[in-house]
Structure formats: C-alpha cells, structure tokens
Amino acid sequence: GAGVSQTPSNKVTEKGKYVELRCDPISGHTALYWYRQSLGQGPEFLIYFQGTGAADDSGLPNDRFFAVRPEGSVSTLKIQRTERGDSAVYLCASSLNGPTSGAETQYFGPGTRLLVL
Amino acid sequence: AQSVAQPEDQVNVAEGNPLTVKCTYSVSGNPYLFWYVQYPNRGLQFLLKYITGDNLVKGSYGFEAEFNKSQTSFHLKKPSALVSDSALYFCAVRDMGTSGTYKYIFGTGTRLKVLA
C-alpha cells in the first residue's frame, strides 16, 4: 500500500516569504507527527496530531510555525516570515494509533527539503 | 528531561563481522525505545522497538537490540554485517507518558560503514 507522502520534495524560498508543506499519511492512521531534521542532526519533534487536534505542539519553535489537520488525514505545516535558520528537511510520520495507546510504530515520509535564501 | 545519546558519529566494520551501534538514554519513567535507519534521499525506516518483556528484541533485516536497564542502554547489533547495511542509524526514546508528554526524542545518528 501507499506510504506517507510529502510535497513538495524540495522548496526554495526567499527570506520573509510564507511556505506550506503538505503531508499525506497512510490511510487510516489516526496519529500524525511533524519533525525537523537539520544537517548532521536527528529528527527534532515539532507537533503531534491525534485526529484533527494538535495533542502536543510543544516542539514548534515559535509562533511563525503552525500546522493543521482539518479532516484528520492530510496535514499542512505552515511557516510564516521564513528565516535562513528554518532551512532543514521537514519530515512527516504517521502511526495507526497515537502514543497514548502504547509504543506504536511511526512510518516516515521522504521529507521536504526547505532552503531559505 | 528525556535524552538520547549516540556516542559514535561513525562506525566502520568489515563485511561479515558483527556490528554494534551504541545508544544510551535518559527518561523519567520507563522507556519505549526504537531504532530507525535512514538511507540517502529516503525517509526513516523502522527497524525494531522495545516495549517491555524480553531484553533482546529482534527486528528487520537481521538486526537486534539489547535493552539494559541498569546501564540505560539500547545497543543495536547484527551478527554478520552486509555492505548494504551501510546507512545512518537513529536511536529514539519516548517516555511512557508519565511525564505528561509523548514526544519522541531522537539521537544525532550514527553512520555505519560496512567495508567489503
């Protein structure tokens, strides 16, 4: 079956612009996670959705970052007034059930490589 | 606070030899522990996880990991390395929720290079 997909695969933007990154989770997965991976680092947790609601957004670095999942499936990560430091690979993952149900396995998408010039 | 340490940036091993990739963790309660592998230009792939029970966990592609509570370690192992195992490996930990968070914390990764 189809895995997690993310679009675009690459995004180049200018400092100060607004960007949207999209994630399509595995069908039927109720939990969705966003991570940011900088060069030479491991994935850094940003936000976790259970259904339509953000169950934990404690990893969002500041109020320029926002994410939505209006119908409990596709999610969009939105970054306002982008800065050069936002350049990274943004990873999305989904799991069948959320972390409150146990040690569920996350399935990752290939990521969106964001470059802010 | 939760944390994960992967003390080696790179591990080199000859093909056919056993390999170990190290991981230590710190959580406030009991941990859930995971290993993921990342190939170039591909997403992270799940290898194995420890929930509870047997300290030796078997996973995909012949990998296994040993949970050691006293040493707070979860080292990844394979009895006989293949060149195709060369990749970037990440250890991750999650608190069972007793601290009020369900965040996953990933290590910085260890690059495994298997030499033919």
CSV table of C-alpha atoms in Angstrom, one decimal:
chain,number,residue,atom,x,y,z
A,1,GLY,CA,0.0,0.0,0.0
A,2,ALA,CA,1.0,3.6,-0.3
A,3,GLY,CA,3.3,5.0,2.4
A,4,VAL,CA,3.5,8.5,3.8
A,5,SER,CA,3.9,11.1,1.0
A,6,GLN,CA,5.1,14.7,1.3
A,7,THR,CA,5.0,17.5,-1.2
A,8,PRO,CA,6.9,19.3,-2.4
A,9,SER,CA,10.1,17.2,-2.2
A,10,ASN,CA,12.1,20.4,-2.4
A,11,LYS,CA,11.2,24.0,-1.8
A,12,VAL,CA,13.4,27.1,-2.3
A,13,THR,CA,12.1,30.4,-1.0
A,14,GLU,CA,13.4,33.8,0.0
A,15,LYS,CA,13.7,35.1,3.5
A,16,GLY,CA,10.5,36.6,4.7
A,17,LYS,CA,8.2,34.5,2.5
A,18,TYR,CA,5.4,32.2,3.5
A,19,VAL,CA,5.6,28.4,2.8
A,20,GLU,CA,3.3,25.5,3.2
A,21,LEU,CA,4.4,21.9,3.4
A,22,ARG,CA,2.0,19.1,2.9
A,23,CYS,CA,1.8,15.6,4.3
A,24,ASP,CA,-0.4,12.7,3.3
A,25,PRO,CA,-0.3,10.0,5.9
A,26,ILE,CA,-1.0,6.3,5.5
A,27,SER,CA,-4.7,5.8,5.1
A,28,GLY,CA,-6.4,5.0,8.4
A,29,HIS,CA,-3.6,6.3,10.5
A,30,THR,CA,-5.0,8.4,13.3
A,31,ALA,CA,-1.8,10.0,14.5
A,32,LEU,CA,0.5,12.3,12.5
A,33,TYR,CA,3.8,13.9,13.5
A,34,TRP,CA,6.0,16.6,12.1
A,35,TYR,CA,9.7,16.7,12.7
A,36,ARG,CA,12.5,19.0,11.5
A,37,GLN,CA,15.9,17.5,10.7
A,38,SER,CA,18.9,19.8,10.3
A,39,LEU,CA,22.1,18.7,8.7
A,40,GLY,CA,24.0,16.2,10.9
A,41,GLN,CA,21.2,16.0,13.5
A,42,GLY,CA,18.5,13.7,14.3
A,43,PRO,CA,14.8,14.5,13.8
A,44,GLU,CA,13.5,17.1,16.2
A,45,PHE,CA,9.9,16.8,17.2
A,46,LEU,CA,7.6,19.7,16.3
A,47,ILE,CA,4.0,18.7,16.7
A,48,TYR,CA,1.8,15.7,17.0
A,49,PHE,CA,-1.9,15.3,15.9
A,50,GLN,CA,-4.4,12.8,17.2
A,51,GLY,CA,-7.2,13.0,14.7
A,52,THR,CA,-7.9,16.7,13.9
A,53,GLY,CA,-6.5,18.1,17.1
A,54,ALA,CA,-2.9,19.0,18.0
A,55,ALA,CA,-2.3,16.8,21.0
A,56,ASP,CA,1.3,18.2,21.6
A,57,ASP,CA,2.7,21.2,19.9
A,58,SER,CA,5.5,21.8,22.4
A,59,GLY,CA,8.2,21.4,19.7
A,60,LEU,CA,7.1,24.3,17.5
A,61,PRO,CA,10.0,26.7,17.8
A,62,ASN,CA,8.0,30.0,17.7
A,63,ASP,CA,4.7,31.4,16.5
A,64,ARG,CA,5.9,31.6,12.9
A,65,PHE,CA,5.2,27.9,12.7
A,66,PHE,CA,1.7,26.5,12.6
A,67,ALA,CA,0.2,23.2,11.5
A,68,VAL,CA,-3.3,22.0,10.7
A,69,ARG,CA,-5.1,18.7,10.0
A,70,PRO,CA,-8.7,19.8,9.4
A,71,GLU,CA,-10.1,16.5,8.4
A,72,GLY,CA,-7.9,14.1,10.4
A,73,SER,CA,-5.9,13.0,7.3
A,74,VAL,CA,-3.8,15.4,5.3
A,75,SER,CA,-1.7,17.9,7.3
A,76,THR,CA,-0.1,21.1,6.3
A,77,LEU,CA,2.8,22.7,8.1
A,78,LYS,CA,2.9,26.5,7.6
A,79,ILE,CA,5.8,28.7,8.1
A,80,GLN,CA,5.4,32.5,8.1
A,81,ARG,CA,8.2,35.1,7.5
A,82,THR,CA,10.7,32.4,6.8
A,83,GLU,CA,14.3,32.8,8.1
A,84,ARG,CA,17.5,31.3,6.8
A,85,GLY,CA,17.6,29.2,10.0
A,86,ASP,CA,14.4,27.5,9.0
A,87,SER,CA,16.3,25.6,6.2
A,88,ALA,CA,16.1,21.9,7.0
A,89,VAL,CA,14.4,18.7,6.0
A,90,TYR,CA,10.9,18.6,7.3
A,91,LEU,CA,9.7,15.1,8.0
A,92,CYS,CA,6.2,13.8,8.5
A,93,ALA,CA,5.3,10.5,10.1
A,94,SER,CA,2.1,8.7,10.8
A,95,SER,CA,1.0,5.8,13.1
A,96,LEU,CA,-2.1,3.7,13.3
A,97,ASN,CA,-2.8,4.8,16.8
A,98,GLY,CA,-1.4,7.6,18.9
A,99,PRO,CA,1.3,7.3,21.6
A,100,THR,CA,-1.4,7.1,24.3
A,101,SER,CA,-2.1,3.6,23.1
A,102,GLY,CA,1.4,2.3,23.5
A,103,ALA,CA,4.7,2.1,21.6
A,104,GLU,CA,3.2,2.5,18.2
A,105,THR,CA,5.5,2.4,15.1
A,106,GLN,CA,5.8,5.6,13.2
A,107,TYR,CA,6.1,5.5,9.4
A,108,PHE,CA,8.1,8.3,7.9
A,109,GLY,CA,7.7,10.1,4.6
A,110,PRO,CA,10.7,11.1,2.4
A,111,GLY,CA,10.7,14.7,3.7
A,112,THR,CA,10.6,18.1,2.2
A,113,ARG,CA,13.9,19.8,1.9
A,114,LEU,CA,13.4,23.5,2.6
A,115,LEU,CA,16.0,26.1,1.6
A,116,VAL,CA,15.5,29.7,2.6
A,117,LEU,CA,17.8,32.1,0.7
B,1,ALA,CA,14.1,15.6,30.7
B,2,GLN,CA,14.4,12.9,28.2
B,3,SER,CA,17.5,12.5,26.2
B,4,VAL,CA,19.3,10.1,23.9
B,5,ALA,CA,23.0,9.8,23.2
B,6,GLN,CA,24.7,8.1,20.3
B,7,PRO,CA,28.3,8.4,21.2
B,8,GLU,CA,29.8,7.4,17.9
B,9,ASP,CA,29.4,9.6,14.8
B,10,GLN,CA,30.6,6.7,12.6
B,11,VAL,CA,31.2,3.0,12.9
B,12,ASN,CA,33.3,1.1,10.4
B,13,VAL,CA,33.1,-2.7,10.2
B,14,ALA,CA,34.2,-5.3,7.8
B,15,GLU,CA,31.6,-7.2,5.9
B,16,GLY,CA,30.8,-10.5,7.7
B,17,ASN,CA,31.9,-9.2,11.1
B,18,PRO,CA,29.5,-8.4,13.9
B,19,LEU,CA,28.4,-4.8,14.3
B,20,THR,CA,27.3,-2.8,17.3
B,21,VAL,CA,25.8,0.7,17.2
B,22,LYS,CA,25.6,2.3,20.7
B,23,CYS,CA,22.7,4.2,22.3
B,24,THR,CA,22.1,5.3,25.8
B,25,TYR,CA,19.0,7.1,27.1
B,26,SER,CA,17.5,9.1,29.9
B,27,VAL,CA,13.8,9.2,30.8
B,28,SER,CA,11.9,9.9,33.9
B,29,GLY,CA,9.9,6.7,33.8
B,30,ASN,CA,10.0,3.5,31.9
B,31,PRO,CA,11.1,4.0,28.3
B,32,TYR,CA,9.9,2.9,24.9
B,33,LEU,CA,13.0,2.6,22.7
B,34,PHE,CA,13.3,2.5,18.9
B,35,TRP,CA,15.8,2.1,16.2
B,36,TYR,CA,15.4,3.6,12.7
B,37,VAL,CA,17.6,3.5,9.6
B,38,GLN,CA,17.9,6.2,7.0
B,39,TYR,CA,19.2,5.6,3.5
B,40,PRO,CA,20.2,8.5,1.3
B,41,ASN,CA,17.3,10.5,0.0
B,42,ARG,CA,14.8,8.3,1.7
B,43,GLY,CA,12.7,8.5,4.8
B,44,LEU,CA,13.5,6.9,8.1
B,45,GLN,CA,12.6,3.2,8.2
B,46,PHE,CA,11.6,1.4,11.4
B,47,LEU,CA,13.9,-1.4,12.5
B,48,LEU,CA,12.7,-2.5,15.9
B,49,LYS,CA,11.4,-1.4,19.2
B,50,TYR,CA,11.4,-2.3,22.9
B,51,ILE,CA,8.2,-2.0,24.9
B,52,THR,CA,8.5,-4.5,27.7
B,53,GLY,CA,9.4,-8.1,28.3
B,54,ASP,CA,12.5,-9.8,26.8
B,55,ASN,CA,15.5,-7.6,26.9
B,56,LEU,CA,16.7,-8.9,23.5
B,57,VAL,CA,14.5,-7.5,20.7
B,58,LYS,CA,14.7,-8.8,17.1
B,59,GLY,CA,13.8,-6.6,14.2
B,60,SER,CA,14.1,-6.2,10.4
B,61,TYR,CA,17.0,-7.2,8.2
B,62,GLY,CA,18.6,-9.4,10.9
B,63,PHE,CA,19.1,-6.6,13.4
B,64,GLU,CA,18.5,-7.0,17.1
B,65,ALA,CA,18.9,-4.7,20.1
B,66,GLU,CA,19.5,-5.4,23.8
B,67,PHE,CA,17.8,-3.3,26.5
B,68,ASN,CA,19.9,-2.9,29.6
B,69,LYS,CA,18.0,-1.1,32.3
B,70,SER,CA,20.9,-0.8,34.7
B,71,GLN,CA,23.2,0.8,32.1
B,72,THR,CA,20.3,2.7,30.4
B,73,SER,CA,21.4,1.4,27.1
B,74,PHE,CA,19.8,0.0,23.9
B,75,HIS,CA,22.6,-1.0,21.6
B,76,LEU,CA,21.8,-2.2,18.1
B,77,LYS,CA,23.6,-5.3,16.9
B,78,LYS,CA,23.9,-7.6,14.0
B,79,PRO,CA,25.9,-10.9,13.9
B,80,SER,CA,27.2,-10.5,10.4
B,81,ALA,CA,27.3,-7.1,8.6
B,82,LEU,CA,26.4,-6.6,4.9
B,83,VAL,CA,27.7,-3.8,2.7
B,84,SER,CA,24.0,-3.0,2.1
B,85,ASP,CA,23.7,-2.2,5.9
B,86,SER,CA,25.7,1.0,5.3
B,87,ALA,CA,23.4,3.8,6.3
B,88,LEU,CA,22.6,6.3,9.0
B,89,TYR,CA,21.1,4.8,12.2
B,90,PHE,CA,19.0,6.7,14.7
B,91,CYS,CA,18.0,5.6,18.2
B,92,ALA,CA,14.8,7.2,19.7
B,93,VAL,CA,13.2,7.2,23.1
B,94,ARG,CA,9.8,8.0,24.4
B,95,ASP,CA,8.6,8.3,27.9
B,96,MET,CA,5.5,6.1,28.6
B,97,GLY,CA,3.6,9.3,29.2
B,98,THR,CA,4.1,9.6,33.0
B,99,SER,CA,5.9,12.9,32.5
B,100,GLY,CA,2.8,14.3,30.6
B,101,THR,CA,4.5,14.3,27.2
B,102,TYR,CA,4.5,11.8,24.3
B,103,LYS,CA,7.4,13.4,22.5
B,104,TYR,CA,9.9,11.2,20.7
B,105,ILE,CA,13.5,12.2,21.2
B,106,PHE,CA,16.0,11.1,18.6
B,107,GLY,CA,19.7,10.8,18.9
B,108,THR,CA,22.1,12.5,16.5
B,109,GLY,CA,22.6,9.4,14.4
B,110,THR,CA,25.5,7.0,13.8
B,111,ARG,CA,26.8,6.5,10.3
B,112,LEU,CA,27.5,2.8,9.7
B,113,LYS,CA,30.0,1.9,7.0
B,114,VAL,CA,30.4,-1.7,6.1
B,115,LEU,CA,33.6,-2.3,4.1
B,116,ALA,CA,33.8,-5.1,1.5
